[in-house]
XYZ file of C-alpha atoms in Angstrom:
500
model
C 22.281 52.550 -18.518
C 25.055 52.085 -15.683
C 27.225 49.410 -15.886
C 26.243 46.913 -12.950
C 27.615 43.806 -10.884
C 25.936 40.306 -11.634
C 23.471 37.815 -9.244
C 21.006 35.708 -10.238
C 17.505 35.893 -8.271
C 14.644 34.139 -8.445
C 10.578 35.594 -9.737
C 8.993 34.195 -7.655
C 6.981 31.109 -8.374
C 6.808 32.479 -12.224
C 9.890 31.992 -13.909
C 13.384 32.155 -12.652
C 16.083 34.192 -14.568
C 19.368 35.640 -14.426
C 19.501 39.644 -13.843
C 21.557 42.504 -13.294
C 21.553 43.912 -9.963
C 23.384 47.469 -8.935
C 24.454 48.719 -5.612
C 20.818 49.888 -4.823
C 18.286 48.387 -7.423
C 17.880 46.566 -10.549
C 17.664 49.210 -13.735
C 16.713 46.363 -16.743
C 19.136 46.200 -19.655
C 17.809 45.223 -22.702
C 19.559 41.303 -22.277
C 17.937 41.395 -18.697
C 14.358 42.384 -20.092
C 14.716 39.680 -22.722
C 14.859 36.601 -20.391
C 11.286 38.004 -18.448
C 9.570 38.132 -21.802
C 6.408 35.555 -21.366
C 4.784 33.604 -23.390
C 2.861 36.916 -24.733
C 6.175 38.378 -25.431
C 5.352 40.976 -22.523
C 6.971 41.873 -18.931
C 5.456 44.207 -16.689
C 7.504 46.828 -15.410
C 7.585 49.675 -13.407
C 8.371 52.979 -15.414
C 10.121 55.528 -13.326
C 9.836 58.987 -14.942
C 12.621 62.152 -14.521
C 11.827 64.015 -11.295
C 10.294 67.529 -11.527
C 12.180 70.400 -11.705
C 13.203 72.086 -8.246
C 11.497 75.165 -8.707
C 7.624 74.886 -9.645
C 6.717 78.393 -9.748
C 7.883 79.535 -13.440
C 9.024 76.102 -14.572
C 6.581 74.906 -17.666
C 5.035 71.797 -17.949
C 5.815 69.450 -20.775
C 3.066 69.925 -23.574
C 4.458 73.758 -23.321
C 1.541 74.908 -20.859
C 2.092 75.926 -17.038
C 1.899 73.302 -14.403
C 1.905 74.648 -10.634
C 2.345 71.907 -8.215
C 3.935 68.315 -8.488
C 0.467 66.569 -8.996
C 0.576 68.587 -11.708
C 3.725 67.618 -13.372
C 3.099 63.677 -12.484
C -0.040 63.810 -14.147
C 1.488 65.711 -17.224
C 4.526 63.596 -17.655
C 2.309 60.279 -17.490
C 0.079 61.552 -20.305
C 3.292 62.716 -22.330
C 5.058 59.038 -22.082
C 1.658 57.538 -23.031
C 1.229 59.326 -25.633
C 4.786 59.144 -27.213
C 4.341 55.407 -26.418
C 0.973 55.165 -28.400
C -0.952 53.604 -25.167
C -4.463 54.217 -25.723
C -6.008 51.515 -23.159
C -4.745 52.670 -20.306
C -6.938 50.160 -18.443
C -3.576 48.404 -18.159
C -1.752 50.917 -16.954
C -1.513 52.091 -13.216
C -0.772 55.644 -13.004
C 0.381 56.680 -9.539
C -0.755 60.183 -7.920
C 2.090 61.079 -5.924
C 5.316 59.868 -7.333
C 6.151 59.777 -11.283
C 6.078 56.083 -11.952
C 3.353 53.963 -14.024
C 3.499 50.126 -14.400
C 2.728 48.309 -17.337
C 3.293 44.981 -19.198
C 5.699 46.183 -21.953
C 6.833 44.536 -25.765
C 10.618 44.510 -26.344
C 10.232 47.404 -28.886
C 8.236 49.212 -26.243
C 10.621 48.388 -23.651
C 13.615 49.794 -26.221
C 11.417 52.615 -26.859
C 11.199 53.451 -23.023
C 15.280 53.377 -22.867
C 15.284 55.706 -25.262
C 12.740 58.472 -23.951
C 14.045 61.472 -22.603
C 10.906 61.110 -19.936
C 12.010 57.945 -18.396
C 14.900 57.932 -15.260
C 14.706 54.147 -15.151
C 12.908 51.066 -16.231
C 12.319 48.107 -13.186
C 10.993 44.479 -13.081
C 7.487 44.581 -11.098
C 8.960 41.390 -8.814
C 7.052 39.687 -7.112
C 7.241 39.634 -3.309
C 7.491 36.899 -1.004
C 5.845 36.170 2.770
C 8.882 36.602 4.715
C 7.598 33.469 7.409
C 8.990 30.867 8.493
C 7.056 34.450 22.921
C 7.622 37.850 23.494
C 5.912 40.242 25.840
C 8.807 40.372 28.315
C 11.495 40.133 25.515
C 10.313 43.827 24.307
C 9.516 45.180 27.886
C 5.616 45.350 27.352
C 4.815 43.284 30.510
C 5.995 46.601 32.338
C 3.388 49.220 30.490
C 0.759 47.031 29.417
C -1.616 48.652 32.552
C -0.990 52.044 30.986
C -4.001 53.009 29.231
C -3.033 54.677 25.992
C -2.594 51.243 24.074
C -2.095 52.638 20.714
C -5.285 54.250 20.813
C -6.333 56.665 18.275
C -4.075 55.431 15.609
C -3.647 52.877 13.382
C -1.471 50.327 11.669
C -1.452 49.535 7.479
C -0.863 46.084 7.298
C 0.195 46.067 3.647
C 0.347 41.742 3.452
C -2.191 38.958 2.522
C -5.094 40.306 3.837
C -6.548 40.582 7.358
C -9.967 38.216 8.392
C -11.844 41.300 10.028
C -14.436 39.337 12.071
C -11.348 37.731 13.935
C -12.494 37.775 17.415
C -8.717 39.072 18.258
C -9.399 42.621 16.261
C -12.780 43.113 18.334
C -13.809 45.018 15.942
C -10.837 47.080 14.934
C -9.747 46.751 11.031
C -11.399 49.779 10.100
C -10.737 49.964 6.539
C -9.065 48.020 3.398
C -8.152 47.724 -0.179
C -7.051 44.966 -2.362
C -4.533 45.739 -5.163
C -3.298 42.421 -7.698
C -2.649 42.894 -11.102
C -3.041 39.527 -12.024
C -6.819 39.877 -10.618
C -7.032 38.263 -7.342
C -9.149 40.615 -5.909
C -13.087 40.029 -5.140
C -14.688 39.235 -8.067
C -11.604 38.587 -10.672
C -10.532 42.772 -10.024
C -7.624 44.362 -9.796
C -8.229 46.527 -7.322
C -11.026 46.880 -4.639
C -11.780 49.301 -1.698
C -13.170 49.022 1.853
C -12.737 46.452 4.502
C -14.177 43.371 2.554
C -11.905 44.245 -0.153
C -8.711 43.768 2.477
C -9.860 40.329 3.479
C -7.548 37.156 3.125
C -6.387 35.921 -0.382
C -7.557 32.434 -0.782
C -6.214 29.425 -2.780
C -2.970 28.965 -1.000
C -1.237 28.207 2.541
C 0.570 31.754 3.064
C -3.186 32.915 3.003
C -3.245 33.308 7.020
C 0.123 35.926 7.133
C -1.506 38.868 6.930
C -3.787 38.039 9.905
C -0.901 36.682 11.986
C 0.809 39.954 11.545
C -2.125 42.164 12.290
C -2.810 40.329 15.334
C 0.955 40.576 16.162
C 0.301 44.173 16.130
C -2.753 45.173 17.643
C -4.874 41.779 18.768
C -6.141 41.481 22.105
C -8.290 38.946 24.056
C -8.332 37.744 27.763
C -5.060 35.135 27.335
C -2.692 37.350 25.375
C -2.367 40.459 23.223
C -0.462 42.132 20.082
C 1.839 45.155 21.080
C -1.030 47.737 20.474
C -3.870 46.319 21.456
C -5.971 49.708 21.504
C -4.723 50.559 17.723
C -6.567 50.283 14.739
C -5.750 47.738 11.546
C -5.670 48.811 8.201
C -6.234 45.385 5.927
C -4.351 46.312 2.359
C -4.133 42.202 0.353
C -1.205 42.902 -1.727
C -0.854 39.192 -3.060
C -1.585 37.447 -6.140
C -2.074 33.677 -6.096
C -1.290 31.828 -8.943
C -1.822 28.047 -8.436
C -1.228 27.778 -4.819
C 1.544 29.779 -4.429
C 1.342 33.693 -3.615
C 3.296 36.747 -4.932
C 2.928 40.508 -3.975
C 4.241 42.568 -7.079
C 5.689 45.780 -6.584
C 3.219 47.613 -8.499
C 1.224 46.822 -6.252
C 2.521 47.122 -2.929
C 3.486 50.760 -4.567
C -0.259 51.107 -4.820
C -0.945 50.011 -1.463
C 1.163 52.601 0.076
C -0.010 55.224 -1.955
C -3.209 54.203 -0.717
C -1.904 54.782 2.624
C -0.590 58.244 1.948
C -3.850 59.590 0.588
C -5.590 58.073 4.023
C -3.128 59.061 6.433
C -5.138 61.740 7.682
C -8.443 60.010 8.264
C -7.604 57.285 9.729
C -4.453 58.995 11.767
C -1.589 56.340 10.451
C 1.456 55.859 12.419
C 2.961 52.812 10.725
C 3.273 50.562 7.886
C 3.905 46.699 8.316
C 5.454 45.089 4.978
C 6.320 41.566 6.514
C 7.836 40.572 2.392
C 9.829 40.822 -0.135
C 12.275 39.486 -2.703
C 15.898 39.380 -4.244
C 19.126 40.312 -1.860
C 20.824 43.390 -1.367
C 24.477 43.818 0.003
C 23.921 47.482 0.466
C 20.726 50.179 0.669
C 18.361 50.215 -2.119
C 17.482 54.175 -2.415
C 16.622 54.197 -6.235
C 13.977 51.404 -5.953
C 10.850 52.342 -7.250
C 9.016 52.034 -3.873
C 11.213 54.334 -2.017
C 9.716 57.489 -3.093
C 6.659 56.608 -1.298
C 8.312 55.431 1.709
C 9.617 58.448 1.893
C 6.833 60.515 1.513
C 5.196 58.659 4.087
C 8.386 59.132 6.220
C 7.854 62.846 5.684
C 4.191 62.604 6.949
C 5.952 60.836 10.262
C 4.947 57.596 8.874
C 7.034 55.062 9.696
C 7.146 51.642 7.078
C 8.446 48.844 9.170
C 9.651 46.090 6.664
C 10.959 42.265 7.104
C 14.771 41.727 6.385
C 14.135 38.436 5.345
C 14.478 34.655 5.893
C 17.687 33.235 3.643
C 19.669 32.937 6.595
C 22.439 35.826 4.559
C 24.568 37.984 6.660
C 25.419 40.176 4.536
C 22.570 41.385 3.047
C 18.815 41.513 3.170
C 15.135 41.215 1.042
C 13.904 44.061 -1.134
C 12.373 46.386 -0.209
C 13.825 46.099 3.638
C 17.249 47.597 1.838
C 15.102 51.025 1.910
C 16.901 53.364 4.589
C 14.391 55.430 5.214
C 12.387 52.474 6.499
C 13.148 50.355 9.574
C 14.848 47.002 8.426
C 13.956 44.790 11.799
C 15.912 41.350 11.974
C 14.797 38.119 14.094
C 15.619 37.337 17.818
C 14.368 33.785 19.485
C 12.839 33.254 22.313
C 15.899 33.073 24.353
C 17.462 36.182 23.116
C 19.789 34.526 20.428
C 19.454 35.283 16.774
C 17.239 33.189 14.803
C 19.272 31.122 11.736
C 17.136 32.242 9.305
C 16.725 36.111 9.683
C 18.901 38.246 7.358
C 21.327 40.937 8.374
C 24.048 43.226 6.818
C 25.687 46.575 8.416
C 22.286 48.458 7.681
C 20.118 46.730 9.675
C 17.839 48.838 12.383
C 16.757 46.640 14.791
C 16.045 43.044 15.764
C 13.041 42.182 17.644
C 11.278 38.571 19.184
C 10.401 36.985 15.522
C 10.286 33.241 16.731
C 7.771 30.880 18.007
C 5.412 33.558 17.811
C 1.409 33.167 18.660
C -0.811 34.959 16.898
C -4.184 35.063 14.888
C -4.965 32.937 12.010
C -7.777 31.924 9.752
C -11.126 30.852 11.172
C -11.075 32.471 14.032
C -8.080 30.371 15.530
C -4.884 30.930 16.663
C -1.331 29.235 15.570
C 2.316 30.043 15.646
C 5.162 31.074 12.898
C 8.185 32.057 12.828
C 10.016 34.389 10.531
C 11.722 38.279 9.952
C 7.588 38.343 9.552
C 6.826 38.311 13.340
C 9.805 40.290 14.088
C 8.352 43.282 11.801
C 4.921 43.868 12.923
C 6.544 43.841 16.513
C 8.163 47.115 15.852
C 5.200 48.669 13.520
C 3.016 48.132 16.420
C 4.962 49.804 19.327
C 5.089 52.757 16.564
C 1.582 53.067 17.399
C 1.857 52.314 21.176
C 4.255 55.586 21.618
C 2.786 57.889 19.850
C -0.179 57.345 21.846
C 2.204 58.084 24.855
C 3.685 60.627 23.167
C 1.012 62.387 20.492
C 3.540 65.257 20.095
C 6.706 63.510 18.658
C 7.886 63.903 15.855
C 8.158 60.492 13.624
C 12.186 61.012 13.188
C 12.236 60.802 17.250
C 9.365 58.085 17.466
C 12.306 56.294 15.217
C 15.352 57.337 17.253
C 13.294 55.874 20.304
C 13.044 52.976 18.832
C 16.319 52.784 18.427
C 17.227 53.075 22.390
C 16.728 49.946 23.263
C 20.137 47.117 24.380
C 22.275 46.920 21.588
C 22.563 43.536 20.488
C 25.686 41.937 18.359
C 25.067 39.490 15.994
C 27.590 36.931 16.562
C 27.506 35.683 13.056
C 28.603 38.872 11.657
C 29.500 41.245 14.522
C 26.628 43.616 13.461
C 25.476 45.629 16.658
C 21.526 46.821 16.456
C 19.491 47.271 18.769
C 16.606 45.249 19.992
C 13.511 46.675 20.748
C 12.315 47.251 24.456
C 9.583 49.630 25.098
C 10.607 50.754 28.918
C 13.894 52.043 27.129
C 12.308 53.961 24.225
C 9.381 55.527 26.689
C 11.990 56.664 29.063
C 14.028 58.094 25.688
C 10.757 59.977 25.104
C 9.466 61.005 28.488
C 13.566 63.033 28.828
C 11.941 64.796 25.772
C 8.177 65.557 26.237
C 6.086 65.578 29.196
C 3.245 63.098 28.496
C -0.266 63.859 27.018
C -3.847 61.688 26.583
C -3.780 59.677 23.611
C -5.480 61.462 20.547
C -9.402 60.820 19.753
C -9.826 57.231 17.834
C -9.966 58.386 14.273
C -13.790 58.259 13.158
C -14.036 55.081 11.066
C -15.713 55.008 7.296
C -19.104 55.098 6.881
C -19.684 51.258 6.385
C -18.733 49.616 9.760
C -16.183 47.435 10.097
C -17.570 43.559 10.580
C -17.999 42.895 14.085
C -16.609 39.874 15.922
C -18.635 36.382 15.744
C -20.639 35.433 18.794
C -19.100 32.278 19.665
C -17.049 31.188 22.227
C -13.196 31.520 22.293
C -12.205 28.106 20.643
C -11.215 25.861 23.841
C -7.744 25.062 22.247
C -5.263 26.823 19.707
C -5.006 24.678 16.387
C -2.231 24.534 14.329
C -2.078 26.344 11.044
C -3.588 24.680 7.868
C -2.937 20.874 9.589
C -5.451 18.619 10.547
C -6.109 17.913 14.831
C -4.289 15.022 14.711
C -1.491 15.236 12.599
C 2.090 15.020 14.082
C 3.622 17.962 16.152
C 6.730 18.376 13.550
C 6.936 21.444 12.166
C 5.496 22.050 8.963
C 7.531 24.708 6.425
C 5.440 26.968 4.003
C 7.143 29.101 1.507
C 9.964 29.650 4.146
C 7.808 29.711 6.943
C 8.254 27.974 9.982
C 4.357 26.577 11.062
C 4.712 25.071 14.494
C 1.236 22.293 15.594
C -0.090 24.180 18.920
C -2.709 20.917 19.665
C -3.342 19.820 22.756
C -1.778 16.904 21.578
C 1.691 19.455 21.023
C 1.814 21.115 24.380
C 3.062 24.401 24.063
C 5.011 26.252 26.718
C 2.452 28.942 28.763
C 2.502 32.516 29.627
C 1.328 35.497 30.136
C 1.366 36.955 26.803
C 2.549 35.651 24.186
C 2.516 36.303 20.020
């Protein structure tokens, strides 16, 4: 294995430990593996196996048989490694379709074993991921379009996060389908994995619990007083994280299952973007040889776009894995005033920034609250993914990204890093130089089970605060990095027209 620079990082709310870190992603050495041994002298991992040959058509598979397509091989190569390996439950073992990884808990000899095999590119720690938490409709230059009818109709948005509460009256209707994915068996009923809307619903058991519906609503929510950049779009509601006490943690197993999830559902539910509002560790530089990039990029050759978090340390020279992806969008944090918010993350790779503070949104219960965080910054850009290419059905998802792209450039004055910020008008006009503009696409038909519709009641006659009681004082209460502001009566907020 490659000789590597040191930093120390932090799993989250499991154990803490020293590792290894290269210029893109952590490859364990045998020391490294050592200190994430638990108590059951196991640590999962996330196997990455040798990439297929280049040319399928003669090439021979690896029990000695012909294998014609990369399914194929992946499938082959899986079965090979367990077999050298001597797995024979492989109800432990998640085996993905469309890239040649598997993820398992692993013994040191196992893990020594795995070094060894001429199968294997690279051996990864399955971290665990954190919510990256911590007013806008002008900011991004949707006050000037929201009239226009397309909306993000006819396509929809993966919310790969906490899980989405689908009878929100701010979806009206709209998260159309779901999975849960947790190794550690926080799905419905003790599982590790579930399918369908109900499956996709908040985890429960800690205060991060409400992200996932924040984002979503940041995305595509709409009701009379405000509404999320795509408010005609669909939500898909993929619960990534695993509570343990009352803390939460996405692994990368299963986020890598989640968007694999996506890929095989692009098509029926006509995805334009993926929101991933987490993450963990800190990168100087990209990331390309993580384990989750392969699907990010297959999604990116689909014209799927994965919109990610930088993160919340505050670092300026660096951000959160897996935002250190370049074929993803890395977005960073503006305030409501236009400055750069203390707490997003930035290095020379960064795509965009976008409004990420003081932002009001959905939250548990059927009530509204506002965050702050790289979190609301993300699901800013994933939505207006969706809003032009309903403007624009016919681009490409390389120019829906350059688009993006087109908005003021904006200089971080902590580093001198120049992105740009997003602002619709700018990327529409981008567009309209390049196609002449076309009715939105037909709504994708949803799944057979429908989606839960909204509750009957009211609108509530006041936003509450998240997770605090009515009366409690208006200081702003921190969660996991995550900046919860009280939106009481009591805590007058400033009004208008639209705000997230």
């Amino acid at each position: 294995m490659k000789q590597r620079k040191h930093f120390c990082i932090a799993l989250t709310f499991l154990l803490s430990f020293c590792v290894v870190l290269s210029s893109n992603a952590q490859e364990l050495t045998t020391r490294e593996f050592s200190a994430l041994l638990a108590q059951d002298n196991k640590a999962p991992v996330i196997i990455v196996l040798k990439s297929a040959p280049n040319t399928q058509s003669a090439s021979r598979n690896i029990g000695g048989g012909e294998w014609v397509s990369l399914g194929d091989y992946i499938e082959e190569a899986q079965q090979k490694l367990s077999q050298d390996m001597g797995w024979v439950n492989f109800n432990d073992i998640v085996k993905y379709k469309h890239v040649a990884a598997m993820a398992k808990s692993v013994s040191a000899d196992e893990f020594a074993q795995l070094a060894q095999s001429n199968l294997v590119q690279g051996v990864y720690p399955d971290r665990f991921n954190e919510l990256l938490l911590t007013r806008s409709a002008r900011t991004i230059g949707f006050s000037a379009i929201e009239q226009r009818e397309s909306g993000g109709s006819g396509y929809s948005v993966a919310v790969i996060d906490s899980g989405v509460e689908a009878a929100h009256p701010f979806f009206q209707g709209r998260v159309v389908d779901g999975a849960c994915f947790s190794r550690l068996g926080s799905c419905v009923n003790g599982q590790t994995k579930a399918l369908g809307v109900s499956a996709g619903r908040p985890c429960s058991g800690a205060d991060g619990c409400f992200h996932g519906t924040h984002v979503a609503g940041i995305v595509a929510g709409k009701n009379n007083n405000m509404s999320g950049v795509a408010p005609k779009a669909d939500i898909l509601a993929l619960n990534v994280f695993s509570v343990v006490g009352d803390r939460i943690g996405a692994a990368d197993s299963d986020i890598m299952q989640a968007l694999e999830w996506v890929y095989e559902n692009r098509n029926k539910h006509n995805v334009a973007s993926v929101n991933m509002s987490l993450g963990g560790g800190f990168f100087t530089q990209t990331c390309d040889n993580a384990p989750t990039t392969r699907l990010i990029n297959l999604l990116r050759q689909e014209g799927i776009i994965t919109v990610i978090a930088a993160g919340n340390e505050g670092k300026i020279n660096g951000v959160a894995q897996p935002g250190c992806v370049s074929s993803a969008l890395t977005i960073g944090s503006l305030e409501p005033d236009g400055n750069i918010s203390g707490f997003s993350n930035s290095y020379g790779a960064l795509d965009m920034v976008a409004p990420g503070g003081k932002i009001h949104s959905s939250v548990l219960g059927g009530q509204y609250g506002t965050a702050s965080g790289t979190s609301m910054a993300a699901p800013q850009v994933a939505g207006a993914v969706a809003l032009l290419k309903s403007f624009y059905p016919q681009a490409s998802g390389n120019d829906i990204f350059t688009a993006l792209t087109k908005g003021t450039p904006f200089t971080d004055p902590r580093n001198n890093v120049t992105t740009p910020q997003l602002f619709l008008t700018s990327s529409l006009a981008w567009l309209a130089s390049k196609y002449a503009n076309t009715p939105p696409r037909q709504r994708p038909t949803p799944p057979p089970t429908p989606a839960p519709s909204p509750a009957p009641s009211p609108e509530p006659p006041a936003d509450r605060p998240v997770d605090q009681p009515e009366n409690s004082e208006c200081k702003p209460k921190r969660i996991d990095g995550i900046l919860i502001e009280n939106d009481s009566s009591e805590c007058k907020r400033s009004e208008g027209k639209i705000e997230w």
